[in-house]
XYZ file of C-alpha atoms in Angstrom:
645
model
C 211.406 21.681 142.074
C 208.345 19.491 142.257
C 209.420 18.331 145.690
C 209.643 21.972 146.913
C 206.179 22.765 145.602
C 204.713 19.743 147.319
C 206.299 20.720 150.651
C 205.094 24.319 150.307
C 201.585 23.117 149.535
C 201.616 20.805 152.594
C 202.797 23.616 154.888
C 199.994 25.900 153.635
C 197.393 23.195 154.186
C 198.653 22.498 157.701
C 198.634 26.208 158.526
C 195.093 26.525 157.208
C 193.936 23.566 159.337
C 195.602 25.123 162.383
C 193.889 28.497 161.805
C 190.491 26.842 161.347
C 190.977 24.798 164.530
C 191.825 27.933 166.488
C 188.772 29.656 165.096
C 186.485 26.777 166.054
C 187.958 26.657 169.544
C 187.473 30.393 169.976
C 183.884 30.308 168.804
C 183.188 27.389 171.130
C 184.510 29.288 174.135
C 182.420 32.320 173.230
C 179.320 30.170 172.871
C 179.990 28.584 176.237
C 179.900 32.034 177.792
C 176.815 33.168 175.903
C 174.724 29.993 175.909
C 173.182 28.613 179.136
C 174.123 25.102 180.100
C 171.697 22.516 178.712
C 172.032 19.055 180.174
C 170.998 16.249 177.858
C 169.740 13.136 179.640
C 169.274 9.663 178.332
C 165.685 8.842 179.202
C 166.472 5.394 180.572
C 168.976 6.859 183.036
C 166.741 9.557 184.497
C 165.132 9.166 187.899
C 161.643 10.620 188.045
C 160.417 12.614 191.031
C 161.983 11.776 194.390
C 158.879 9.757 195.155
C 159.681 7.427 192.272
C 162.834 6.509 194.128
C 160.587 5.185 196.881
C 158.843 1.874 196.454
C 155.919 3.219 198.488
C 154.478 6.528 197.339
C 151.586 7.934 199.334
C 149.151 10.443 197.854
C 149.270 14.081 198.870
C 145.968 14.464 200.703
C 144.076 17.727 201.029
C 143.021 18.973 204.454
C 139.871 20.541 203.025
C 139.059 18.219 200.163
C 135.781 19.292 198.476
C 134.268 15.829 198.967
C 134.754 16.147 202.738
C 133.772 19.771 203.344
C 130.154 18.961 204.204
C 131.191 16.513 206.938
C 133.224 18.912 209.071
C 131.713 21.878 210.861
C 132.596 24.333 213.587
C 130.920 23.558 216.906
C 130.109 25.973 219.737
C 132.452 25.621 222.736
C 131.939 22.718 225.108
C 130.188 23.960 228.243
C 130.302 21.932 231.431
C 128.745 22.874 234.774
C 129.256 26.437 235.928
C 131.550 27.221 238.796
C 134.587 25.272 239.924
C 134.809 21.724 241.251
C 135.138 21.770 245.026
C 137.790 19.060 245.162
C 141.034 18.532 243.297
C 144.177 16.415 243.654
C 147.685 17.824 243.556
C 150.840 15.740 243.814
C 148.970 12.860 245.394
C 147.149 14.914 248.034
C 143.497 15.838 248.573
C 142.505 19.516 248.391
C 139.362 21.598 248.744
C 139.220 24.467 246.274
C 138.865 27.665 248.280
C 137.737 29.607 245.218
C 134.766 27.246 244.935
C 133.594 27.260 248.557
C 134.642 30.718 249.704
C 134.553 31.229 253.437
C 132.188 28.323 254.041
C 133.420 25.575 256.293
C 133.388 22.374 254.213
C 133.474 18.750 255.315
C 134.318 16.090 252.713
C 133.913 12.325 252.889
C 136.143 10.058 250.822
C 135.314 6.628 249.385
C 138.054 4.798 247.415
C 137.101 3.230 244.077
C 139.088 0.013 243.730
C 139.564 -2.878 241.336
C 138.458 -6.266 242.728
C 141.124 -8.943 242.576
C 141.020 -10.845 239.301
C 138.147 -8.713 237.932
C 138.336 -6.393 234.912
C 134.635 -5.579 234.575
C 133.588 -4.433 238.066
C 134.644 -1.976 240.753
C 134.811 -2.224 244.524
C 134.301 0.560 247.075
C 137.008 0.802 249.711
C 136.960 1.924 253.336
C 134.852 5.032 253.845
C 136.671 8.017 255.350
C 134.173 10.314 257.034
C 136.304 13.424 257.027
C 139.182 13.964 254.602
C 141.650 16.638 255.696
C 142.866 19.295 253.299
C 146.330 18.239 252.080
C 145.889 14.638 253.224
C 147.489 12.001 250.911
C 144.974 10.016 248.909
C 145.203 6.255 249.400
C 143.700 5.245 246.049
C 144.009 6.587 242.512
C 140.237 6.984 242.213
C 137.661 8.037 244.776
C 134.192 9.357 245.323
C 134.042 12.696 247.175
C 130.929 13.902 249.007
C 131.105 17.304 250.631
C 128.764 19.563 252.579
C 129.291 23.240 253.346
C 128.215 25.144 256.434
C 125.520 26.882 254.386
C 123.987 23.512 253.467
C 125.190 23.316 249.847
C 126.543 19.935 248.737
C 129.008 18.509 246.261
C 129.460 14.975 244.915
C 131.872 13.881 242.199
C 134.272 11.195 241.007
C 137.961 12.114 241.089
C 141.291 10.720 239.928
C 144.861 11.167 241.091
C 148.066 9.229 241.738
C 148.286 7.660 245.186
C 151.740 7.398 246.754
C 153.212 3.882 246.763
C 156.619 3.531 248.357
C 157.587 0.374 246.447
C 157.099 2.149 243.114
C 159.278 5.066 244.168
C 162.048 2.605 245.076
C 161.754 0.479 241.961
C 164.352 2.373 239.940
C 166.860 1.773 242.755
C 166.219 -1.962 242.846
C 165.869 -2.707 239.128
C 168.701 -1.273 237.107
C 168.242 -0.540 233.387
C 170.607 -2.038 230.787
C 173.927 -0.226 230.470
C 173.205 0.972 226.929
C 169.621 2.041 227.587
C 168.597 5.513 226.414
C 166.917 6.399 229.691
C 163.957 8.353 228.364
C 160.502 8.578 229.855
C 157.819 7.438 227.425
C 154.642 9.515 227.160
C 152.149 8.479 224.495
C 148.739 10.132 224.213
C 146.270 9.104 221.546
C 142.827 9.696 220.103
C 140.618 7.045 218.569
C 139.758 7.177 214.842
C 141.713 10.301 213.835
C 143.482 10.442 210.492
C 146.443 12.754 210.007
C 144.219 15.083 207.985
C 141.437 15.119 210.599
C 144.037 15.876 213.280
C 145.159 18.894 211.249
C 141.542 19.970 210.730
C 140.473 19.752 214.355
C 143.672 20.191 216.382
C 145.573 22.882 214.444
C 146.866 24.875 217.433
C 148.258 21.936 219.365
C 149.693 20.412 216.176
C 151.505 23.632 215.305
C 152.969 23.893 218.801
C 153.933 20.211 218.769
C 155.773 20.539 215.458
C 157.067 24.115 215.324
C 157.805 24.849 218.973
C 158.615 21.397 220.322
C 160.218 20.207 217.059
C 158.232 16.994 216.652
C 158.450 14.756 213.587
C 155.130 13.592 212.126
C 155.193 10.282 210.237
C 153.493 11.168 206.956
C 153.831 7.612 205.649
C 152.431 5.896 208.754
C 150.195 3.025 207.563
C 147.859 0.834 209.631
C 148.216 -2.949 209.479
C 144.658 -4.063 210.286
C 141.076 -3.125 211.079
C 140.219 -1.476 214.384
C 141.947 -0.389 217.570
C 143.316 -3.785 218.718
C 144.984 -4.274 215.327
C 146.595 -0.853 215.756
C 147.680 -1.043 219.403
C 148.735 -4.690 219.751
C 151.610 -4.352 217.232
C 152.790 -1.236 219.095
C 152.528 -2.736 222.565
C 153.503 -6.369 221.828
C 155.163 -6.392 218.395
C 152.647 -8.993 217.214
C 149.222 -9.160 215.601
C 146.162 -10.431 217.432
C 146.233 -13.616 215.338
C 149.841 -14.292 216.400
C 149.107 -13.879 220.109
C 147.424 -16.441 222.390
C 143.666 -16.729 221.827
C 141.846 -14.164 223.971
C 138.526 -13.686 222.159
C 135.470 -14.224 224.286
C 133.618 -17.411 223.324
C 136.507 -18.981 221.406
C 137.973 -22.316 222.354
C 140.969 -22.063 224.638
C 140.532 -18.319 225.123
C 142.245 -16.774 228.112
C 142.951 -13.330 229.510
C 145.533 -11.119 227.818
C 147.875 -10.974 230.828
C 150.301 -13.343 229.112
C 150.865 -11.128 226.080
C 154.419 -9.732 225.794
C 153.486 -6.179 226.801
C 156.257 -3.656 226.227
C 155.460 -1.845 229.484
C 156.521 -4.956 231.414
C 159.971 -4.741 229.840
C 160.155 -1.145 231.016
C 159.040 -2.152 234.519
C 161.940 -4.626 234.621
C 164.222 -1.684 233.872
C 162.885 0.248 236.872
C 160.097 2.216 235.208
C 156.731 3.066 236.783
C 153.897 2.439 234.318
C 150.522 3.984 233.513
C 147.802 2.956 231.046
C 144.260 4.158 230.629
C 141.477 4.567 228.118
C 137.936 5.848 228.346
C 135.011 4.123 226.667
C 135.031 1.210 229.096
C 132.113 -0.398 227.235
C 134.297 -0.889 224.175
C 137.687 -1.256 225.818
C 140.436 -2.267 223.423
C 141.196 -5.479 225.305
C 137.764 -6.044 226.871
C 135.130 -5.552 224.140
C 135.886 -8.762 222.223
C 138.579 -10.105 224.498
C 138.590 -11.333 228.083
C 140.561 -8.408 229.449
C 143.146 -8.558 232.246
C 143.050 -10.742 235.347
C 145.556 -8.546 237.156
C 146.240 -4.837 236.642
C 148.502 -4.653 233.571
C 150.373 -1.578 234.821
C 151.089 0.196 238.093
C 148.410 2.831 237.525
C 145.439 1.483 235.556
C 142.517 3.826 234.800
C 139.816 1.301 233.902
C 138.187 1.277 237.400
C 137.647 5.035 237.125
C 135.699 4.737 233.881
C 133.729 1.732 235.104
C 132.624 3.810 238.098
C 131.889 6.799 235.877
C 129.668 4.665 233.683
C 127.556 3.770 236.720
C 126.880 7.426 237.488
C 126.852 8.887 233.973
C 123.368 10.374 234.474
C 124.756 12.676 237.153
C 126.965 14.476 234.646
C 126.539 16.408 231.435
C 127.913 14.667 228.367
C 131.719 14.876 228.153
C 131.942 16.439 231.652
C 132.786 15.716 235.283
C 130.755 18.598 236.692
C 132.822 21.676 235.693
C 135.824 19.778 234.263
C 135.718 18.230 230.763
C 136.529 14.531 230.889
C 139.381 14.822 228.395
C 140.954 17.471 230.642
C 140.610 15.114 233.603
C 142.512 12.476 231.596
C 145.268 14.944 230.712
C 145.453 16.014 234.359
C 145.938 12.384 235.374
C 148.991 12.244 233.104
C 150.345 15.465 234.629
C 149.797 14.062 238.125
C 151.674 10.900 237.182
C 154.666 12.952 236.059
C 154.466 15.198 239.141
C 154.301 12.351 241.648
C 157.142 10.425 239.993
C 159.340 13.377 239.111
C 162.891 12.150 238.645
C 161.774 8.505 238.308
C 161.666 6.687 234.931
C 158.096 6.517 233.605
C 156.079 4.829 230.847
C 152.649 6.378 230.235
C 150.026 5.645 227.570
C 146.581 7.262 227.625
C 143.980 6.818 224.884
C 140.858 8.974 224.472
C 137.892 7.900 222.350
C 134.782 9.710 223.628
C 135.014 12.541 221.074
C 135.874 10.461 218.028
C 134.584 6.911 218.367
C 131.338 7.859 216.631
C 132.177 11.193 215.000
C 134.935 13.693 214.355
C 133.728 17.267 214.929
C 133.796 17.050 218.746
C 137.567 16.562 218.612
C 137.978 20.317 218.082
C 136.992 20.786 221.745
C 140.306 19.223 222.756
C 142.588 21.591 220.826
C 143.035 24.399 223.372
C 143.279 21.944 226.263
C 145.838 19.743 224.497
C 147.846 22.870 223.703
C 147.715 23.944 227.354
C 148.785 20.452 228.417
C 151.790 20.474 226.061
C 152.844 23.912 227.288
C 152.493 22.831 230.921
C 154.531 19.683 230.368
C 157.268 21.702 228.685
C 157.299 24.542 231.224
C 157.324 22.116 234.163
C 160.391 20.345 232.763
C 158.577 17.048 232.275
C 159.602 16.899 228.606
C 163.299 17.449 229.321
C 163.888 13.706 229.441
C 160.809 12.340 227.669
C 159.972 10.781 224.326
C 156.591 12.403 223.659
C 154.229 10.750 221.190
C 150.890 12.068 219.941
C 149.031 9.501 217.894
C 145.850 7.862 216.678
C 145.046 4.248 215.931
C 143.411 4.724 212.507
C 141.177 7.172 210.645
C 137.381 7.222 210.577
C 136.000 3.743 209.878
C 132.231 4.093 209.803
C 131.383 7.743 209.160
C 130.339 9.220 205.807
C 133.878 10.465 205.199
C 134.912 6.839 204.819
C 132.737 6.497 201.688
C 135.059 8.730 199.661
C 138.382 7.774 198.069
C 140.233 10.251 200.282
C 138.330 8.846 203.258
C 139.673 5.371 202.488
C 143.189 6.766 202.408
C 142.616 8.622 205.663
C 141.376 5.461 207.390
C 144.739 3.869 206.600
C 146.881 6.873 207.518
C 146.358 8.000 211.144
C 148.280 10.736 212.889
C 151.552 9.742 214.529
C 154.187 12.193 215.737
C 157.266 11.946 217.975
C 159.240 14.564 219.863
C 162.577 14.038 221.616
C 164.455 16.293 224.043
C 167.007 18.760 222.706
C 169.878 16.948 224.407
C 168.972 13.723 222.614
C 169.037 15.476 219.234
C 172.488 16.879 219.963
C 173.901 13.638 221.347
C 172.483 11.430 218.583
C 172.336 13.540 215.396
C 172.380 10.465 213.138
C 169.384 8.962 214.925
C 167.448 12.211 214.579
C 168.398 12.497 210.921
C 167.085 8.986 210.376
C 163.858 9.804 212.202
C 163.245 12.828 209.983
C 163.999 10.780 206.867
C 161.588 8.089 208.014
C 158.924 10.740 208.453
C 158.516 10.651 204.675
C 158.774 6.877 204.242
C 156.562 3.880 204.891
C 156.213 3.205 208.620
C 153.861 0.981 210.624
C 152.887 0.156 214.230
C 155.493 -2.631 214.193
C 158.164 0.053 213.767
C 156.968 1.847 216.902
C 157.418 -1.346 218.917
C 160.883 -1.813 217.410
C 161.696 1.770 218.422
C 160.640 1.134 222.031
C 162.852 -1.964 222.104
C 165.753 -0.129 220.455
C 165.888 2.220 223.449
C 166.897 -0.706 225.691
C 170.156 -1.161 223.779
C 170.514 2.159 222.063
C 173.072 2.831 219.383
C 172.934 5.635 216.869
C 173.448 4.104 213.454
C 173.664 5.440 209.918
C 172.963 1.987 208.506
C 169.825 1.491 206.451
C 167.443 -1.083 207.898
C 166.673 -4.155 205.832
C 163.658 -3.407 203.649
C 162.066 -6.797 204.277
C 162.148 -6.516 208.081
C 158.665 -6.151 209.574
C 159.592 -3.878 212.449
C 162.430 -1.363 212.072
C 163.357 1.212 214.697
C 162.622 4.771 213.623
C 166.172 5.644 214.664
C 167.472 3.451 211.825
C 166.927 4.774 208.315
C 164.182 2.866 206.526
C 165.023 1.727 203.029
C 163.397 3.699 200.232
C 162.704 0.359 198.550
C 160.496 -0.871 201.399
C 157.059 -2.042 200.273
C 153.851 -2.934 202.085
C 154.724 -6.593 201.541
C 158.085 -6.045 203.253
C 156.352 -4.292 206.153
C 153.700 -7.035 206.455
C 150.810 -4.784 205.405
C 148.018 -6.607 203.562
C 147.186 -5.197 200.096
C 143.752 -3.861 201.085
C 145.303 -1.894 203.960
C 148.203 -0.552 201.921
C 147.866 3.145 201.066
C 150.836 3.136 198.682
C 149.906 4.157 195.161
C 150.259 1.737 192.260
C 152.519 3.065 189.519
C 153.423 2.327 185.930
C 155.390 3.975 183.165
C 153.409 6.428 181.031
C 153.950 7.245 177.363
C 155.779 10.550 177.535
C 154.509 11.443 174.053
C 150.846 10.827 174.884
C 148.336 13.683 174.881
C 147.592 13.322 178.592
C 151.281 13.528 179.535
C 151.749 16.549 177.268
C 148.751 18.209 178.911
C 150.195 17.483 182.353
C 153.542 18.944 181.272
C 151.801 22.072 179.980
C 150.075 22.494 183.342
C 153.427 22.121 185.066
C 155.005 24.806 182.858
C 152.035 27.085 183.503
C 152.461 26.616 187.253
C 156.181 27.433 187.107
C 155.491 30.553 185.045
C 152.779 31.652 187.463
C 155.363 31.812 190.255
C 157.458 34.327 188.306
C 154.597 36.233 186.624
C 154.845 39.283 188.943
C 158.528 39.555 187.932
C 157.973 39.044 184.215
C 160.033 42.144 183.431
C 163.025 40.308 184.909
C 162.234 36.584 184.460
C 161.709 34.852 181.128
C 158.479 33.032 180.351
C 159.590 29.394 180.175
C 158.523 26.913 177.522
C 158.664 23.136 177.322
C 161.776 21.787 175.612
C 161.363 18.079 176.315
C 159.623 15.489 178.470
C 162.279 13.135 179.761
C 160.149 10.713 181.752
C 156.612 10.145 183.002
C 155.094 7.802 185.572
C 151.420 7.584 186.517
C 150.232 6.679 190.028
C 146.743 5.431 190.809
C 144.975 4.262 194.004
C 145.489 0.541 194.682
C 142.587 -1.593 193.503
C 142.509 -3.625 196.728
C 141.997 -0.484 198.784
C 139.134 0.737 196.597
C 137.488 -2.684 196.752
C 137.672 -2.920 200.555
C 134.190 -2.419 202.002
C 134.539 -3.604 205.581
C 135.855 -6.468 207.636
C 133.928 -9.638 206.877
C 134.119 -10.779 210.511
C 133.786 -9.162 213.937
C 137.485 -9.532 214.658
C 138.810 -7.641 211.645
C 140.779 -10.607 210.323
C 139.070 -11.069 206.956
C 138.249 -8.503 204.300
C 135.048 -7.903 202.338
C 136.351 -6.747 198.934
C 132.980 -6.139 197.297
C 133.100 -2.340 197.096
C 132.719 -0.921 193.570
C 134.380 2.399 194.353
C 136.426 4.009 191.584
C 138.721 7.014 191.558
C 138.864 9.868 189.062
C 142.220 11.064 190.413
C 145.621 10.005 189.133
C 149.038 11.534 189.705
C 151.683 12.050 187.041
C 155.306 12.227 188.079
C 157.086 14.130 185.316
C 160.675 15.005 184.514
C 160.813 17.872 182.026
C 163.306 20.314 180.513
C 162.447 23.980 179.926
C 163.837 26.663 177.679
C 165.545 29.083 177.863
C 168.005 27.950 180.486
C 167.750 24.171 180.344
C 166.135 23.800 183.775
C 165.216 20.209 184.651
C 162.174 19.807 186.893
C 160.657 16.813 188.633
C 157.093 17.322 189.730
C 153.775 15.789 190.656
C 150.797 16.878 188.573
C 147.321 15.875 189.709
C 144.912 14.787 186.983
C 141.226 14.910 187.901
C 139.323 13.275 185.082
C 136.021 14.522 186.486
C 136.991 18.198 186.550
C 135.950 20.748 183.963
C 138.293 21.572 181.106
C 141.020 23.911 182.241
C 141.019 22.483 185.764
C 141.816 18.849 185.072
C 145.552 19.283 185.731
C 146.993 21.044 188.779
C 150.506 21.398 190.180
C 151.519 23.025 193.464
C 154.858 24.642 194.252
C 155.694 22.189 197.047
C 155.402 19.311 194.548
C 157.928 20.808 192.100
C 161.677 20.275 192.443
C 164.472 21.559 190.237
C 167.096 18.839 189.975
C 169.929 20.549 188.075
C 171.960 23.515 189.227
C 170.690 26.943 188.351
C 173.995 28.687 189.052
C 173.759 32.402 188.296
C 170.672 32.133 186.086
C 168.332 33.686 188.707
C 170.759 36.440 189.791
C 168.126 39.154 189.300
C 165.892 37.703 192.050
C 168.403 35.704 194.107
C 168.721 38.242 196.921
C 165.313 39.902 196.948
C 163.152 36.864 196.137
C 165.217 33.747 196.925
C 162.116 31.525 196.717
C 162.077 32.090 192.946
C 165.641 30.937 192.310
C 164.609 27.480 191.011
C 162.052 29.024 188.643
C 163.486 32.275 187.293
C 165.737 32.546 184.253
C 166.736 36.213 184.215
C 166.274 38.056 180.937
C 169.712 39.598 181.367
C 172.365 36.933 181.862
C 175.782 37.925 183.210
């Protein structure tokens, strides 16, 4: 009897446990349907904003930063001489412009402007041609034209073009490129002293066309490696710094000309390419101002004699002009001529303009429409169908007032650099293009550009990540996110990467930054408040603070004329710091990573700011934003619909 009672009691208890278990399971399933997913993270396992995954984080600079507004102004259009130049060059031939001379009979004399043998600082006048026929081939790249019309009016001007040279047209037949070479033309055009921000300020039309229409990639993490133009161009053109190359400085023991440097254009010449190099500002030429220059012409078409001759007759022209043609347009035309004359032949061209920007920055705006027209012409003429096009600058402003601000110091270190490849290349090498776009947001330097030029000689499309501690890495190889300025051989005072450290996520300043972030997210959905919940802070998972590097703030100038030693006596400080936050919101359990700017000098209520492009949702939102998903897809990361399905 007792045994039966015990068994009955056990069965009842087991049944009761079973019923309770079923009830708990049922309630749990109901709650799963009614309660939004909330992901709990262990703080030490959470990655902060995507930038925290990168060893080098650059600041987000403002195009129209308040501290810089007074330095930039709109200028009236550049006006050169009225009318049209009488003479022009087309496809290597001399022409008289009928629209300029009308029905007048015109006679033009032609005097070649030449480079004396072994001389980089003088010009030589060639054989005088008394009467140049219309359509006659020019026999020198540069010449002086003097014309007289039947009515007695006269014309005199300096001109440039590309003279026909049979041996250069045959070179690609006699010198075969490597079997694995990506046979692209190289066209690089640059401006002196233009940061990425200044480029956007002064060249907005051409930049938009370059990026949106041509599909160029701009390197937003491009960092200089030294002070001045030689320190910017030598790593690109030789893969080495000035200090690593043979001594070429005027007045230094053992100094010699720079002909012996390992110029990248010579490697391209060996592969059958025709080469072109030119810069204005002959008085401060990159390789002539402090250095001894070239004994022999460094390339097939070298523009220095033109600017030496122009300097001798500068009083005959308005500033920035060659009679009716702006000088920067003349330079762009010389590039177009080069591509016209050598159509179908492999080409390497690098032109560098400094007249607008060597001592200022506002005049650069005069180049925008003309650069846009040049890009459109090069595209429409088919010249970009097989060309790697690069628009670039050597560094930002170095001496102007802008440089005396914290943002100005960043801009000096972060010049504009963009690359565009033909459509066929993108389709044939999708991995290489994917790597290039990835590298657009990572640390890159002039050494990487040289490595890219060399990569084209033995081109393979690779998904491998380049070694972080390699100085020069091709842009077609993915750059490691762990790469630092030390890895890339960038001295601390030139490094624009922010310093970072962990922040106390429970501190008042972090809480204030998180509140500003929540306010920003809610502001996006405010017009749809009848549909989207007002979010609140549930937790701060992680916080990192980024500040400008001390070495950069302390850098005042180079302590020597060659830019090899730094004067670190500047007392500049910064009131700006960036907080990278990872937060959780309620309702909905959204996890956001974001950058919040903290300006310690701003008035209360404006100290913390967060922009939409700096906010990323890192967990799935599923069906939470269903009420706006179709009509307002931009709000999907931020909206938790009041009615959940």
